[in-house]
Coordinates of C-alpha atoms and ligand atoms in Angstrom, one line a residue:
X1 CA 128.7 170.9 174.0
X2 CA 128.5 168.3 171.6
X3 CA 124.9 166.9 170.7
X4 CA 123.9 163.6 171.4
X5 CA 124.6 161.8 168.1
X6 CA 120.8 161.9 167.3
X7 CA 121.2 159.2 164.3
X8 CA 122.4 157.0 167.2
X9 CA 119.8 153.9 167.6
X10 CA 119.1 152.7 171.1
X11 CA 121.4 150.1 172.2
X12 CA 123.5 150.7 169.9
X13 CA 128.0 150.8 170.9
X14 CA 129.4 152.7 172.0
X15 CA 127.7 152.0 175.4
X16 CA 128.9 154.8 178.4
X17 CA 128.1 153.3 181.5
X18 CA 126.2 156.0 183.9
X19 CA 126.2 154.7 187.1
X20 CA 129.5 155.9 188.5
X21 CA 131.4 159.0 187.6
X22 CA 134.1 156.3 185.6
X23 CA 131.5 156.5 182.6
X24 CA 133.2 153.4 181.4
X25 CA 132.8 153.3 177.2
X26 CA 134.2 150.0 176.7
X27 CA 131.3 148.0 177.6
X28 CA 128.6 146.7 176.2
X29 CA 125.0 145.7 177.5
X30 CA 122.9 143.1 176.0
X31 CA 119.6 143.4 175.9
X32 CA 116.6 140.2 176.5
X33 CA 113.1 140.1 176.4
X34 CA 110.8 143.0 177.7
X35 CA 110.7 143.2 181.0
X36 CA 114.2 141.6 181.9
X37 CA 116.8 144.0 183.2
X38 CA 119.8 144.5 180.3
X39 CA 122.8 142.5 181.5
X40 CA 126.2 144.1 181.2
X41 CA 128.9 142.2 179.0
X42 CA 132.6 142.5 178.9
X43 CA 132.4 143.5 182.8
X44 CA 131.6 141.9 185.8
X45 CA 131.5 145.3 187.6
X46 CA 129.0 144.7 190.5
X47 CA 128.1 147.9 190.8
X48 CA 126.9 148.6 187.1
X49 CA 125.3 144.7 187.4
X50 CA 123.1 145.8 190.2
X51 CA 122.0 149.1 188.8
X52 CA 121.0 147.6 185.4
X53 CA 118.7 145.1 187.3
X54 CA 116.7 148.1 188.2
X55 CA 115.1 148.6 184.9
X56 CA 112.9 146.3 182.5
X57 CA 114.3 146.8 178.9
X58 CA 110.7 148.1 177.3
X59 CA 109.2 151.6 177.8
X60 CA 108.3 152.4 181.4
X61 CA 104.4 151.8 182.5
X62 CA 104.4 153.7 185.9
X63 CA 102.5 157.1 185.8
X64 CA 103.1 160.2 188.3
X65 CA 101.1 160.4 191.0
X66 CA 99.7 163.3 193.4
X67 CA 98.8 162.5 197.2
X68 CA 99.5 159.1 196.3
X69 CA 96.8 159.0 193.4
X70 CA 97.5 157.7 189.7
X71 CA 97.5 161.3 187.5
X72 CA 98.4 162.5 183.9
X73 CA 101.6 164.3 184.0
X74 CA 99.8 168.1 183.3
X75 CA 98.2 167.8 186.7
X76 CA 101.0 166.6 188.4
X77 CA 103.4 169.7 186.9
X78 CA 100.1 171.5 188.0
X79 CA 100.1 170.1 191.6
X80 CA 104.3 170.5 192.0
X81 CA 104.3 174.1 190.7
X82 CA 101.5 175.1 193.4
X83 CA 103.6 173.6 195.9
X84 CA 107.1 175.3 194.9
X85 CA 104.9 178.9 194.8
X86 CA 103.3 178.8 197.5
X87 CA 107.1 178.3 199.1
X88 CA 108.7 180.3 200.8
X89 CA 112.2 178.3 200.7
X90 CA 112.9 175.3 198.9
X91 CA 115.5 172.8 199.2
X92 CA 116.6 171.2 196.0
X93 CA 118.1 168.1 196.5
X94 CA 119.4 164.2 195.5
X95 CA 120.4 166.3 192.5
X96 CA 120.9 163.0 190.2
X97 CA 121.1 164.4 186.8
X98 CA 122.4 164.8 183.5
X99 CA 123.7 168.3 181.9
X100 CA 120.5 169.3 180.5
X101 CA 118.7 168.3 183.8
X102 CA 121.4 170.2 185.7
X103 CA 120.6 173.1 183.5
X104 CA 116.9 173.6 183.8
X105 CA 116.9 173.4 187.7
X106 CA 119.9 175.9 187.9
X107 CA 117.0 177.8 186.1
X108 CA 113.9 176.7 188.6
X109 CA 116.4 177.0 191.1
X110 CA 116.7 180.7 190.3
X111 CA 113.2 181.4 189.9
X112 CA 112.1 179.9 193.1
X113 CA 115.3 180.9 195.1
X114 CA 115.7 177.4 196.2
X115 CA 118.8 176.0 198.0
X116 CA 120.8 173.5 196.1
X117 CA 122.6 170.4 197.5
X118 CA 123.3 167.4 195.9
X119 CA 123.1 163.9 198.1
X120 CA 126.5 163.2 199.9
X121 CA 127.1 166.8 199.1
X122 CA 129.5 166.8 202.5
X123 CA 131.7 164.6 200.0
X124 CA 131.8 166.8 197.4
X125 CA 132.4 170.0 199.6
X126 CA 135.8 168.6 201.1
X127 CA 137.5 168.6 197.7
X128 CA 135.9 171.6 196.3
X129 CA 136.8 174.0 200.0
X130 CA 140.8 172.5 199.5
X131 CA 140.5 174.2 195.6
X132 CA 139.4 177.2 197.3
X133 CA 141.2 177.5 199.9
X134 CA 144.8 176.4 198.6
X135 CA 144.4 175.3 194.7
X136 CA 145.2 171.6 193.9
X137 CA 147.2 169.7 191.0
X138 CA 145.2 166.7 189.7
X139 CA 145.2 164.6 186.6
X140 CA 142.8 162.4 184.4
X141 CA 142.3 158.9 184.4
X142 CA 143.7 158.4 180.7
X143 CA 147.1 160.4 182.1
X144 CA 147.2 157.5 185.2
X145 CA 147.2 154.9 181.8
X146 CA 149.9 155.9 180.3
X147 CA 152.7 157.9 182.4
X148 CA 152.2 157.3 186.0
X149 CA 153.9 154.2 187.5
X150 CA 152.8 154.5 191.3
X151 CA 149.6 155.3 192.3
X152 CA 148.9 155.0 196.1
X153 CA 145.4 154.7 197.5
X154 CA 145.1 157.4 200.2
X155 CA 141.8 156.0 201.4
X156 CA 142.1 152.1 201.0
X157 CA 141.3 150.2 198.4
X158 CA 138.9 151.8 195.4
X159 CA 137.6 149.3 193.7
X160 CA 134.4 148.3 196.2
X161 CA 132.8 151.8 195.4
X162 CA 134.7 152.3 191.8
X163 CA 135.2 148.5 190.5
X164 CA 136.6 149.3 187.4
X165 CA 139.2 151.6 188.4
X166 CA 142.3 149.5 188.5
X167 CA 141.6 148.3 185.2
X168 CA 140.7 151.9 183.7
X169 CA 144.1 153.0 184.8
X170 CA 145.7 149.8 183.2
X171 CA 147.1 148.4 186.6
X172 CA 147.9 144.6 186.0
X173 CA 148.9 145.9 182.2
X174 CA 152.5 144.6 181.5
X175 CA 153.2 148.9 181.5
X176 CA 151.0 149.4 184.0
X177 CA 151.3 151.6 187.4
X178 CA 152.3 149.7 190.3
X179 CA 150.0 150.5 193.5
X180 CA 149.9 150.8 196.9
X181 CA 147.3 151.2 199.9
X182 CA 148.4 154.4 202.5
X183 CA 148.9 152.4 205.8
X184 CA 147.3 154.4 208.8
X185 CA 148.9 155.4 211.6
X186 CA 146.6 157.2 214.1
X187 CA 144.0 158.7 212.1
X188 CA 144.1 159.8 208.2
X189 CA 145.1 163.1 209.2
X190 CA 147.7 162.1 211.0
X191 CA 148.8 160.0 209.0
X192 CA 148.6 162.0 205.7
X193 CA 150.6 164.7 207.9
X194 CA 153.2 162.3 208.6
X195 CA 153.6 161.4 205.0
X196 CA 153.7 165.1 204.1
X197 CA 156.6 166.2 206.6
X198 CA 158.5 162.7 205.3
X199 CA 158.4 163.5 201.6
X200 CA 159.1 167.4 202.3
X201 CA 162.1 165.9 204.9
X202 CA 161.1 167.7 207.1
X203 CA 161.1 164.3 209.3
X204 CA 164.0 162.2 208.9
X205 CA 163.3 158.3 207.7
X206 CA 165.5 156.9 210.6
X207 CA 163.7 159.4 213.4
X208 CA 162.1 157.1 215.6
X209 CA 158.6 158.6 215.6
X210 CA 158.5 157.5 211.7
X211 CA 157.0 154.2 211.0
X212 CA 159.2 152.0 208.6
X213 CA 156.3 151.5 206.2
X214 CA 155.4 155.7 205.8
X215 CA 159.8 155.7 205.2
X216 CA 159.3 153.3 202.7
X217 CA 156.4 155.0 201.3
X218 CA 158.1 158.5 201.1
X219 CA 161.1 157.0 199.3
X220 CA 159.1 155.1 197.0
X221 CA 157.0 158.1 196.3
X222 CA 160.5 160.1 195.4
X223 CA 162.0 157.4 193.3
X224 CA 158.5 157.1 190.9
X225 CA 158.6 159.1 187.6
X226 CA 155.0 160.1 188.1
X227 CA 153.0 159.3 191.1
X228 CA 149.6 159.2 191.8
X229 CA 147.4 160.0 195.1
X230 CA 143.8 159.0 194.7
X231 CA 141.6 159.0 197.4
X232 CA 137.5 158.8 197.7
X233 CA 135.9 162.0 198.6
X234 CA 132.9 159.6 200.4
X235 CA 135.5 157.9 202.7
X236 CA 137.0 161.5 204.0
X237 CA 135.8 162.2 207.6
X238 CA 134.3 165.4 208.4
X239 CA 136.7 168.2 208.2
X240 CA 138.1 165.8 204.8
X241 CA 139.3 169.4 203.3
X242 CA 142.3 169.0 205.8
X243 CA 143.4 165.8 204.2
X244 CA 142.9 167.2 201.0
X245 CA 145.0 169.8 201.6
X246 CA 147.9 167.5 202.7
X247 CA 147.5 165.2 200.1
X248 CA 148.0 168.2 197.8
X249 CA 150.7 169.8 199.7
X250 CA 152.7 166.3 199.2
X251 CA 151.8 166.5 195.1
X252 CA 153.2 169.6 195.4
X253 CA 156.6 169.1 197.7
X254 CA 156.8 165.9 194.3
X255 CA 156.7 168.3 191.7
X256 CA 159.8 170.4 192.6
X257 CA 162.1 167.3 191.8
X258 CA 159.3 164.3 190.1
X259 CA 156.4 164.3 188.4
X260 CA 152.8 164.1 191.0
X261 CA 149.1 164.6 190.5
X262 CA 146.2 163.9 192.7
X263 CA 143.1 162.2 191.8
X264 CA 139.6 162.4 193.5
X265 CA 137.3 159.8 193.3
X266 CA 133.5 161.7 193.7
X267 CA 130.6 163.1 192.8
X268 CA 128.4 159.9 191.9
X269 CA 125.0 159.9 191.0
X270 CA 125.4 163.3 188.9
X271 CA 126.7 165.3 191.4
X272 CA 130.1 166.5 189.4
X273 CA 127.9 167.2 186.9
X274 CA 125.5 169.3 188.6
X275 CA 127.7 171.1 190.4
X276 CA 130.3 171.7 187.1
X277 CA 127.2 173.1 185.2
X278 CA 126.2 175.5 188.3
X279 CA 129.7 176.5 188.5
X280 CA 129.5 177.5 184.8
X281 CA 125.8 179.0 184.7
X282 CA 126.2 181.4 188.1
X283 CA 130.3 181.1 189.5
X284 CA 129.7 179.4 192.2
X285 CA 129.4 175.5 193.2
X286 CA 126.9 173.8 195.0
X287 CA 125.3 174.4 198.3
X288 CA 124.3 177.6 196.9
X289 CA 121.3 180.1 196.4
X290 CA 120.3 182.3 194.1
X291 CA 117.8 184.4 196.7
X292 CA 117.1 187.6 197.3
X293 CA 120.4 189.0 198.4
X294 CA 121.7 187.9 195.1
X295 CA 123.9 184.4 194.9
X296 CA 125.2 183.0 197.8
X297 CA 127.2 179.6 198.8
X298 CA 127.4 178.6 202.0
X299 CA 129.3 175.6 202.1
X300 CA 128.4 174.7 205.4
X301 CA 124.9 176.0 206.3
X302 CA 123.6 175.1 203.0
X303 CA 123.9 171.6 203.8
X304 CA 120.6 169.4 203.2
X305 CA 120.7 167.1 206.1
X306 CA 121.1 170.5 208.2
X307 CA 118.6 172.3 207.0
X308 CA 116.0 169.9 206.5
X309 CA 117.1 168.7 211.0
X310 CA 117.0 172.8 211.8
X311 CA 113.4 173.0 209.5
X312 CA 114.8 176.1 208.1
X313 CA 113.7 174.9 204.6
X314 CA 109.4 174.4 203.7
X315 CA 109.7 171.8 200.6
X316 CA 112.2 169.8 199.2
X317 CA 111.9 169.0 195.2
X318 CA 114.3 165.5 195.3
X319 CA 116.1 164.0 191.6
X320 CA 117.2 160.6 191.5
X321 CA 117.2 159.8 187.7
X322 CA 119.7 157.0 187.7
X323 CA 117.9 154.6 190.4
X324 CA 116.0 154.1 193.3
X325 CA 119.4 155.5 195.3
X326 CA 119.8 157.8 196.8
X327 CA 117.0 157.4 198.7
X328 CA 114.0 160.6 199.3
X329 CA 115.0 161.4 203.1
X330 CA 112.3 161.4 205.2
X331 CA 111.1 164.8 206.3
X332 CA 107.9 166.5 207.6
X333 CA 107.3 168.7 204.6
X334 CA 105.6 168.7 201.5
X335 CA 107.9 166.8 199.1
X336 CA 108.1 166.8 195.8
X337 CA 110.3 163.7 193.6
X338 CA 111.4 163.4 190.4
X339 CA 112.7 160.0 190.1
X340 CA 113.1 156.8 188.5
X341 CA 110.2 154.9 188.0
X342 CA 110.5 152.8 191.2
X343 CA 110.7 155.1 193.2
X344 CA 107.1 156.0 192.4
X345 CA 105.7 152.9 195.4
X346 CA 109.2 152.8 197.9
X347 CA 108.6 156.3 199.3
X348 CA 105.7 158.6 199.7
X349 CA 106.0 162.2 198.5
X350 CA 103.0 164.7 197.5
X351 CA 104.1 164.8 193.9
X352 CA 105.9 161.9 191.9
X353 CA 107.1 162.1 188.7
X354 CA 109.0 159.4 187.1
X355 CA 111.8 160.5 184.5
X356 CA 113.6 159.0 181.7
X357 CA 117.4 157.3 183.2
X358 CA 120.3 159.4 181.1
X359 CA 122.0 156.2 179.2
X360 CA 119.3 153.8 179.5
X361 CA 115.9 155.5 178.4
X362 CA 117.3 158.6 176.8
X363 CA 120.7 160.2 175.7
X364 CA 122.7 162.9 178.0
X365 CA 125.6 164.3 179.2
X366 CA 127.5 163.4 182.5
X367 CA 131.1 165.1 183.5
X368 CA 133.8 162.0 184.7
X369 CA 135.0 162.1 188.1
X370 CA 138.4 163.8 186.8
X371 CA 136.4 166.7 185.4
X372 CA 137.4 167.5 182.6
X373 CA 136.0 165.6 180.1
X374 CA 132.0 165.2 179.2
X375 CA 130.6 162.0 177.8
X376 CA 127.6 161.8 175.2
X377 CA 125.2 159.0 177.1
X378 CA 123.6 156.7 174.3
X379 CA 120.3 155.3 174.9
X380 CA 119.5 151.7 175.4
X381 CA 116.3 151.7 174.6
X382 CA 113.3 154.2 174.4
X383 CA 111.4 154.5 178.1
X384 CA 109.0 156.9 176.6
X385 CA 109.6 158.8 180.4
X386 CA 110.2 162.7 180.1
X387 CA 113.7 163.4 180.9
X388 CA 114.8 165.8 184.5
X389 CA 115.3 168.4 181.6
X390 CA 111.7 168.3 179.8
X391 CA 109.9 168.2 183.6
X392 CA 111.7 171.2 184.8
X393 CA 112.1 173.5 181.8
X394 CA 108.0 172.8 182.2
X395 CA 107.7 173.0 185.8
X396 CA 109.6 176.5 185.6
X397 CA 107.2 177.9 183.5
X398 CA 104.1 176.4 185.5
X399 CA 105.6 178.2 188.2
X400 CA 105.7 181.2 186.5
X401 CA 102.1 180.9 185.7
X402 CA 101.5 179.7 189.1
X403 CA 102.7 183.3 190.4
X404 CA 100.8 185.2 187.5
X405 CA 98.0 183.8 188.7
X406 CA 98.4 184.0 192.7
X407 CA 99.0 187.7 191.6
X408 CA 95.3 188.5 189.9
Ligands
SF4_1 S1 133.1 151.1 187.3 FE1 131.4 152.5 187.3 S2 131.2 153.3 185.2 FE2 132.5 151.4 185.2 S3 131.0 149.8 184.7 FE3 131.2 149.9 187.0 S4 129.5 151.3 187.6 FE4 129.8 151.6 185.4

């Protein structure tokens, strides 16, 4: 992996946007006074806009806190190991990390035998259940720029969720690919299942079950020399591995006489990341466990919003480094937060921690949506927070301690 250029000063281009799994690099962020947020420049992307007025520019003055009183960090690392001994099975969760963060909870995560799911982690299951299940052909955003010339929106438009996508793929470009929006018929399955019998012509264009747009579609589809299926993993209904799997199988069917990838759209707030460097540290993906019948993933029952509804699970440790989103859910158990620094007064936990935002406060690492390629993030300024990293490399070994000590 490479290093974070450490010569690097804060603030300093090239900037790498964190807050959606685009990482955009072209941008750059000026920044005011202390205590004014740092206003993006070159962009107008709402999304990055909103999350940048989250922070103050100047080093972070909110302290952690135990049972909502002001404390030094040592006590609260104190006060959080207690509470992940004494437990008999954690859930990890919110997951909103960098690489290095990702890293040392895989490690706590091991020790403690704690469940791991990131937030939305439904979304990140459907595409990750189609790759197991069947495989999958995708592509990267800078193969979009420069060969395809269709991409078609499974899911309806991106760019509310993903603003600069269009303009990453260099649509609007006088080269650029020409795009389209899937029009439903019935549901997405259904409709997606249309689409893959007409391109496989396995339906005939003139049968009179086949809408004229989906004909049109299908043809259009044959005709390109590279096409393009994105779709959002956030906007696949439950079950979204099914349409996966038929947006693949179409890719596929493609590829025997054209050119066809897929591209997901996912894994925001760290989530890709996480679950790419679980996937490398153990095998397996998220919604796993390291317990004591060895590793385990269980895509289904390890989900967070199941467990925490069935009470099978005694604490949940929550990491939200890159906002106040996604939000602690509420739950009847002792929780423990690792977060940014406003999330210290919005929501109640036993321990609170805040930590240094990957990109703004600190460098990092974060994986782009298409997977295969890792960003350095550049700092824009010290915070003088502790990074997910630093807290859980030393809230491991307080545990460790914790146990030595439950043991005497
Ligand atoms: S599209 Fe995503 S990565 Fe790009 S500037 Fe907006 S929030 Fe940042």
């Amino acid at each position: 992996m490479t290093p974070v250029d450490a010569t690097a000063q804060p603030g300093q281009a090239p900037w790498t946007c964190p807050f959606c799994p685009l990482l955009c690099d072209s941008f750059g962020v000026a920044l005011g006074p202390p205590g004014t947020p740092p206003s993006l420049t070159g962009s107008e992307c709402p999304r990055a806009r909103a999350a940048l007025a989250a922070f103050g520019g100047a080093a972070a003055t909110e302290r952690p806190r135990v049972d909502g009183r002001d404390c030094d960090l040592d006590t609260a690392l104190t006060a959080a190991a207690s509470l992940l001994a004494a437990s008999r099975q954690p859930l990890f969760g919110g997951l909103g990390t960098d690489v290095a963060g990702a890293r040392a909870l895989y490690a706590l995560a091991c020790e403690t035998g704690a469940i791991c799911d990131p937030a939305r982690g439904a979304a990140l299951m459907h595409g990750l259940r189609a790759l197991q299940d069947r495989g999958g052909f995708s592509t990267t955003l800078a193969e979009v720029r420069t060969r395809a010339d269709l991409i078609v929106c499974m899911t309806g438009e991106p760019t509310p969720r993903y603003p600069e996508f269009f303009r990453r793929c260099g649509v609007g470009e006088p080269e650029g690919a020409r795009t389209e929006i899937l029009p439903l018929h019935g549901d997405l399955f259904d409709t997606v299942a249309l689409l893959a019998a007409l391109v496989a012509g396995r339906l005939a264009a003139d049968d009179a079950r086949v809408p004229a747009d989906l004909a049109a579609l299908s043809e259009r589809l044959h005709a390109a020399r590279y096409a393009v299926l994105v779709y959002e993993t956030g906007c696949l209904p439950a079950q979204g591995a099914l349409i996966v799997e038929g947006i693949q199988r179409i890719v596929a069917t493609l590829n025997r006489s054209t050119r066809a990838a897929s591209l997901a759209l996912g894994g925001d707030d760290g989530a890709a990341t996480v679950n790419q460097v679980f996937a490398w540290l153990s095998g397996l993906p998220l919604r796993s466990r390291a317990g004591p019948a060895g590793l385990e993933h269980e895509p289904l029952c390890f989900d967070a919003d199941r467990l925490l509804a069935d009470g099978a699970v005694d604490l949940l440790l929550w990491v939200s480094s890159f906002g106040p989103q996604p939000a602690l859910p509420p739950a009847d158990l002792p929780r423990i937060v690792l977060g940014h620094p406003r999330m210290r007064l919005l929501q109640e936990s036993e321990v609170f921690i805040p930590v240094s935002t990957p990109g703004i406060g600190s460098g990092g690492h974060l994986f782009r949506s298409d997977g295969s390629v890792l960003l350095p993030l550049r700092p824009l300024y010290d915070d003088g927070l502790p990074g997910v990293g630093e807290v859980v490399n030393r809230l491991t070994q307080a545990v460790r301690a914790s146990r030595r000590g439950l043991a005497q």
